[in-house]
Coordinates of C-alpha atoms and ligand atoms in Angstrom, one line a residue:
Chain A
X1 CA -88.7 -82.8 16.2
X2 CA -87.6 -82.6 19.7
X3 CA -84.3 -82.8 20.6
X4 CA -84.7 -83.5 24.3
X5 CA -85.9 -86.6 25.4
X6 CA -88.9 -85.3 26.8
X7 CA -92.2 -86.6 28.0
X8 CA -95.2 -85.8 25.3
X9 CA -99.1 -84.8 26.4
X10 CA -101.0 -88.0 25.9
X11 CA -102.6 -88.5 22.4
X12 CA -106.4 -88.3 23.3
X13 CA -107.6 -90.4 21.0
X14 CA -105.5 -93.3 21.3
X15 CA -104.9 -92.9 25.3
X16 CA -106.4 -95.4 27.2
X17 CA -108.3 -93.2 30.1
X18 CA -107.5 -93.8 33.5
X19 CA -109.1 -92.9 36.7
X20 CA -107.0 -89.9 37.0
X21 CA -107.5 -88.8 33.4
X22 CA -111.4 -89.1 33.7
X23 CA -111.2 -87.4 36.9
X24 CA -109.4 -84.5 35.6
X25 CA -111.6 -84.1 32.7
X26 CA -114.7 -83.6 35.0
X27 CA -112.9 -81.3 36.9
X28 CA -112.7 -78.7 34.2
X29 CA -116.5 -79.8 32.7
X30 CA -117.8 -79.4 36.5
X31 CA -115.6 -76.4 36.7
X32 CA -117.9 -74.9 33.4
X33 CA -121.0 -76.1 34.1
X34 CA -120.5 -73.9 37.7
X35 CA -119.9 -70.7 36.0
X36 CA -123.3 -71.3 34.7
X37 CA -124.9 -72.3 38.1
X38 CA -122.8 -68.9 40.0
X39 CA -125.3 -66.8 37.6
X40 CA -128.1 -68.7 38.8
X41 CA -127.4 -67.7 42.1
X42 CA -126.6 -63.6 40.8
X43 CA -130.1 -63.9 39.2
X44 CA -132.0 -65.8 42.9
X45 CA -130.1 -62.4 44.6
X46 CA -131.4 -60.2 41.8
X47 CA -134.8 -61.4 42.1
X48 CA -134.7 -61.4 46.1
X49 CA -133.7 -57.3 45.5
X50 CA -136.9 -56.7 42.9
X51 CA -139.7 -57.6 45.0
X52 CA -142.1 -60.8 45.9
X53 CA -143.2 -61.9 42.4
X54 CA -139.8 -61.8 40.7
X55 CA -138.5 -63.7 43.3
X56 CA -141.5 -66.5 43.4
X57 CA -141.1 -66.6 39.8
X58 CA -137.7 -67.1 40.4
X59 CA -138.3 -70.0 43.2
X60 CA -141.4 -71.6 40.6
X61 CA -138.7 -71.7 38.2
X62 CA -136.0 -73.6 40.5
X63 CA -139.0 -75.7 41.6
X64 CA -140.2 -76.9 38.5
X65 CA -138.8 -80.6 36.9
X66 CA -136.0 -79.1 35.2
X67 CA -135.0 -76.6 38.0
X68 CA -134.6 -79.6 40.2
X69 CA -132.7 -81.2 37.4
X70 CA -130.5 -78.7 37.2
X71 CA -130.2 -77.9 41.0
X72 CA -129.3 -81.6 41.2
X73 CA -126.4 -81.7 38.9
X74 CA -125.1 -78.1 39.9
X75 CA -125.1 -79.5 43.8
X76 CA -123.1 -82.8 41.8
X77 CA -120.8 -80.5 40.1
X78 CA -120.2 -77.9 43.5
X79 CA -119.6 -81.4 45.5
X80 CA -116.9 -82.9 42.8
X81 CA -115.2 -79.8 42.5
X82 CA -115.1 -78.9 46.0
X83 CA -113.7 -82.2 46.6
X84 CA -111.2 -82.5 43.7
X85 CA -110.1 -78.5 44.2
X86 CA -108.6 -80.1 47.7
X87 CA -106.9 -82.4 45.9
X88 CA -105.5 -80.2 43.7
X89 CA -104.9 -77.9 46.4
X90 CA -102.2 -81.1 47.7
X91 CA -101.0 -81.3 44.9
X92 CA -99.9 -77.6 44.5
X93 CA -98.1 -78.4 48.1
X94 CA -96.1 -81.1 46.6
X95 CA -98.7 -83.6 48.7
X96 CA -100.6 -87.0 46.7
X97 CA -99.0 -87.1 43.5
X98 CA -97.0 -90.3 44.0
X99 CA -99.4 -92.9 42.1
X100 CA -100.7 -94.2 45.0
X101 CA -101.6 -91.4 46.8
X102 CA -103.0 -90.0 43.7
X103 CA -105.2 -93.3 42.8
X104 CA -106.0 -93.5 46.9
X105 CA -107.5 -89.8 46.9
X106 CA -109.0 -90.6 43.5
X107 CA -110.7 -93.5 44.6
X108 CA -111.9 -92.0 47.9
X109 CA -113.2 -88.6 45.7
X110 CA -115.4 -91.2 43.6
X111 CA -117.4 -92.7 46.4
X112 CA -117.2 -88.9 48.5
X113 CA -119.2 -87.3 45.6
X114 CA -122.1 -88.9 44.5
X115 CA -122.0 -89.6 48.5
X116 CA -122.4 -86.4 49.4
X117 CA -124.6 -85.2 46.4
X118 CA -127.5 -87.2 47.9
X119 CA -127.1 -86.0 51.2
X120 CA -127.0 -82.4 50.0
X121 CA -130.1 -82.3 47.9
X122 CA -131.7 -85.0 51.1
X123 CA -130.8 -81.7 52.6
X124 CA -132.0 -78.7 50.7
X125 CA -135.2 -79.6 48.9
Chain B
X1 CA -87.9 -85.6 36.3
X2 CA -85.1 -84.0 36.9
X3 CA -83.5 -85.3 33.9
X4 CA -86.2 -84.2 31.3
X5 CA -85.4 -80.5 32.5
X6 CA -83.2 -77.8 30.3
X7 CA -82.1 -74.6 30.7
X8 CA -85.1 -73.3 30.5
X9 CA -86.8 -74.4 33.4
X10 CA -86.8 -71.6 35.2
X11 CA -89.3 -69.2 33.3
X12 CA -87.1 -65.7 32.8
X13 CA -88.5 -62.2 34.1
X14 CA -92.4 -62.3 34.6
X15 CA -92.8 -64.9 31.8
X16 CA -95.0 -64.6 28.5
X17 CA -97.4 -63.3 29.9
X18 CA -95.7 -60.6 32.0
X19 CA -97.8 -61.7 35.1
X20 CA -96.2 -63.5 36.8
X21 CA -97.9 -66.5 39.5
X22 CA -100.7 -63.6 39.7
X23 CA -103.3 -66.0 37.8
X24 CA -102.1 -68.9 39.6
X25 CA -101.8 -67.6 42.7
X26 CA -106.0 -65.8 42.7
X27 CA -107.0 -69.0 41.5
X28 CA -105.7 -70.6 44.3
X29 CA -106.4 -67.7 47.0
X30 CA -110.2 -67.8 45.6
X31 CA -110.2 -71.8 45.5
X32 CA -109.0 -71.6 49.9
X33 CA -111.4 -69.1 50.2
X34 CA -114.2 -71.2 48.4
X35 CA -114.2 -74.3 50.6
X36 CA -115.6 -72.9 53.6
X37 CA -117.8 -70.3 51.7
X38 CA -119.1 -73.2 49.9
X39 CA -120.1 -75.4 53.0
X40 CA -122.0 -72.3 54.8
X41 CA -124.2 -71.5 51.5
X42 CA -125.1 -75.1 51.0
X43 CA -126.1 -74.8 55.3
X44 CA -127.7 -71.5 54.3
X45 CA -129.8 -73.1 51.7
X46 CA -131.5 -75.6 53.9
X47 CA -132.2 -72.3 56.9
X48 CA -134.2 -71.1 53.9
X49 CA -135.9 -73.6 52.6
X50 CA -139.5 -73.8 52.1
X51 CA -139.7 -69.9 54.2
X52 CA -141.3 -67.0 53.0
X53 CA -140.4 -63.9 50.4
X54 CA -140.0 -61.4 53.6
X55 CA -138.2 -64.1 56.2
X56 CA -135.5 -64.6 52.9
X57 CA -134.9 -61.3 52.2
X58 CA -134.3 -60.1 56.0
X59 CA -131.9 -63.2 56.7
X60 CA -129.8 -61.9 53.5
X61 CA -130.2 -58.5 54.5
X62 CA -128.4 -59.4 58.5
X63 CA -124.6 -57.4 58.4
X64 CA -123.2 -60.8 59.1
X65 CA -125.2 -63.1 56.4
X66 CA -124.8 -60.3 54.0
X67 CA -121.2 -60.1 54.3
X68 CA -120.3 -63.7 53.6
X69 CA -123.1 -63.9 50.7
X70 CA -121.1 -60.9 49.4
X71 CA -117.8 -62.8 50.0
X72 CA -119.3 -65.7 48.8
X73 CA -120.6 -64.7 45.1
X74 CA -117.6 -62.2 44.5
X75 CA -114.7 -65.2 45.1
X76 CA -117.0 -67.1 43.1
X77 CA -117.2 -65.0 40.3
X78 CA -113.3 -64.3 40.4
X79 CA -112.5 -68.0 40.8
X80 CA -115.2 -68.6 37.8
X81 CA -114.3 -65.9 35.5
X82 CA -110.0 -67.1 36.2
X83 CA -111.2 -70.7 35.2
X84 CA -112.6 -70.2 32.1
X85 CA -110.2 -68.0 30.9
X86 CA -107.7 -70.5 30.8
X87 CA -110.9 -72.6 29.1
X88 CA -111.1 -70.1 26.6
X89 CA -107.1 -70.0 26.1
X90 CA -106.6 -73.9 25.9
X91 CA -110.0 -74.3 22.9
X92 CA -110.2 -71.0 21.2
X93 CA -107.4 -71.1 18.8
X94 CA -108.7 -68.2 16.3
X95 CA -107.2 -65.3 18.1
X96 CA -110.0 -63.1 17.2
X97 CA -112.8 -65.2 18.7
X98 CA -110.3 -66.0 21.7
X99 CA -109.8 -62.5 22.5
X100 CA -113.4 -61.4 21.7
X101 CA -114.4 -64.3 24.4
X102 CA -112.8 -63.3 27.2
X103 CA -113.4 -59.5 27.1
X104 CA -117.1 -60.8 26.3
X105 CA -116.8 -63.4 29.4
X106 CA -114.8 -60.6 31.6
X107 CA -117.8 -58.3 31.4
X108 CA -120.6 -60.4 31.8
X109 CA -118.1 -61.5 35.4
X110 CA -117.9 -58.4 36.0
X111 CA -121.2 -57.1 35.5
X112 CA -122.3 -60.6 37.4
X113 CA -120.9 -59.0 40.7
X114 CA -122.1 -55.8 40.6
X115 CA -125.9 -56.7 40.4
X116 CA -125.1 -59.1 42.8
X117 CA -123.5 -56.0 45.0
X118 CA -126.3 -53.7 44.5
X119 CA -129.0 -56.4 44.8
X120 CA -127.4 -57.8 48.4
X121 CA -126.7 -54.4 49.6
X122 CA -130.6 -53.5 48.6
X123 CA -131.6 -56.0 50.8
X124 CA -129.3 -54.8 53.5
X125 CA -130.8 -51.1 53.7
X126 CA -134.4 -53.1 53.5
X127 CA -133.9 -54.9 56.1
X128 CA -132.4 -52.4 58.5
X129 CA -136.1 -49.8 57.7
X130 CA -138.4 -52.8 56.9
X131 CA -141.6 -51.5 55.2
Ligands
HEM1 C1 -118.3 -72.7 43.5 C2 -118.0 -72.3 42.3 C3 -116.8 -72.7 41.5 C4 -116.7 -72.4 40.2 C5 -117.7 -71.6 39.3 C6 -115.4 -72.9 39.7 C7 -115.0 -72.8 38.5 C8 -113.8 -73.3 38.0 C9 -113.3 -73.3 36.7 C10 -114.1 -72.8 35.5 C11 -112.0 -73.8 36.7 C12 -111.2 -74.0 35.5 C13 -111.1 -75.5 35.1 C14 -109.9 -75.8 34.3 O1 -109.0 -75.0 34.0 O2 -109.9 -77.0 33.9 C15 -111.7 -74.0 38.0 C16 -110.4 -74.5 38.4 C17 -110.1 -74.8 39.7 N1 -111.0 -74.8 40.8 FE1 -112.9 -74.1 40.8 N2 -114.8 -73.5 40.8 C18 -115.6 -73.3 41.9 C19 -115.3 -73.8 43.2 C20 -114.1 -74.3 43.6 C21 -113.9 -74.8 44.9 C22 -114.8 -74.8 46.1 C23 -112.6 -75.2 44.9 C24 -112.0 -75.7 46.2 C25 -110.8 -76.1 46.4 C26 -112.0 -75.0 43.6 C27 -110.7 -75.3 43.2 C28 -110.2 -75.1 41.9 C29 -108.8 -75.3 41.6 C30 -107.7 -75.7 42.5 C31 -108.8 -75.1 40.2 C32 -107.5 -75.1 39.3 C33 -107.4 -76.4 38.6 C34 -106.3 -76.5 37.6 O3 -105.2 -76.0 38.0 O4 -106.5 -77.1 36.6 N3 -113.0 -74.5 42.8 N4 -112.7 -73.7 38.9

């Protein structure tokens, strides 16, 4: 047992989750799923350097229902993380992490995103 | 918080890990260096959309476009590869797998950035002799 009367990590399953919780959490599963989409772009480059058809095969791919899917929630996930890697970025500055600042930023982050998702892809395709 | 602290608060020498901040501190250097990056690709991505095989390889292949696609996918792959180490660290508690995931993950980073190097680069010498 401890013998310092010291703040425990929350107990998962029986912690309510909060905005900043659920916030966190998609930080590091946007986080993941980006690794994936960063070797989507090496492969676009890669296909660019071999010549014409590997790189229409490429954009057919990218093009096709799931590409799109998958562009979508990559451009979700670039957005989120972009957004919450600034607030983080406050944060390591000693800046937002008095509960109101942090619930303010987290608040604004929620309506930002999907925000600026749609105007991205609007964009792109 | 000040009174949950002991003695130990302050870490001694380089820490467990004999590193140091050096994680910490790329993570955050590549993070900086990923907001603007971030913001030019996605403007980059609408230039080329819809245009043809030739037009996307010679924008790529311009010094300047080159250069911050370069910048672009190596912070990216550094920022990536230092994110899901500590991933791998906080899930993987069987210390063979853990340590036979990140050398796996580290290589397939690393190896990542060099095609994208030699692919970029290809389309840097194509573009300057076009034929
Ligand atoms: C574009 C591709 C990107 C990829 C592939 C990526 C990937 C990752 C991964 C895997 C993590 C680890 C998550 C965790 O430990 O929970 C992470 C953490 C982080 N990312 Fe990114 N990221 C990207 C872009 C960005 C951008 C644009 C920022 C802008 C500020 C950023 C800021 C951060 C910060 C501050 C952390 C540390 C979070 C922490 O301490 O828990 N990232 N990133």
């Amino acid at each position: 047992m401890a013998t310092h009367p010291r703040p425990l990590s929350p107990h998962l399953q029986i912690y309510k989750p909060q905005l900043t919780t659920v916030l966190s959490i998609l930080h590091r599963v946007t986080g993941v799923a980006l690794c994936a989409a960063a070797l989507g772009l090496v492969w676009g480059l890669l296909s660019l350097a071999l010549g014409r058809d590997e790189f229409e095969h490429f954009r057919a791919c990218a093009n096709s229902l799931p590409g799109k899917l998958l562009t979508a929630i990559f451009v979700f996930c670039l957005v989120y993380h972009l957004l919450n890697g600034i607030r983080h970025l406050g944060w390591d500055t000693g800046w937002g992490l008095d509960l109101k600042r942090a619930y303010a930023t987290g608040w604004l982050l929620v309506a930002l995103a999907p925000a600026l998702t749609a105007l991205s892809l609007w964009w792109i395709w | 918080m000040s009174e949950f602290r002991t003695e130990l608060k302050q870490v001694r020498g380089l820490g467990s890990a004999h590193e140091g901040t050096h994680h910490w501190w790329m993570q955050r250097i590549t993070a900086v260096a990923l907001v603007p990056l971030s913001i030019w690709f996605v403007f980059f991505l609408e230039a080329i959309r819809g245009v043809d095989y030739l037009a996307v390889r010679y924008a790529i292949g311009q010094p300047m476009t080159a250069a911050l696609m370069l910048a672009y996918v190596c912070a990216v792959l550094h920022h990536a590869y230092l994110g899901v180490q500590v991933v791998i660290e906080d899930y993987v508690h069987e210390r063979v797998a853990e340590v036979g995931l990140l050398i796996a993950t580290r290589l397939l980073f690393v190896l990542a950035a060099l095609t994208a190097t030699v692919s970029i680069l290809r389309l840097v010498f194509l573009a300057a002799d076009p034929q």
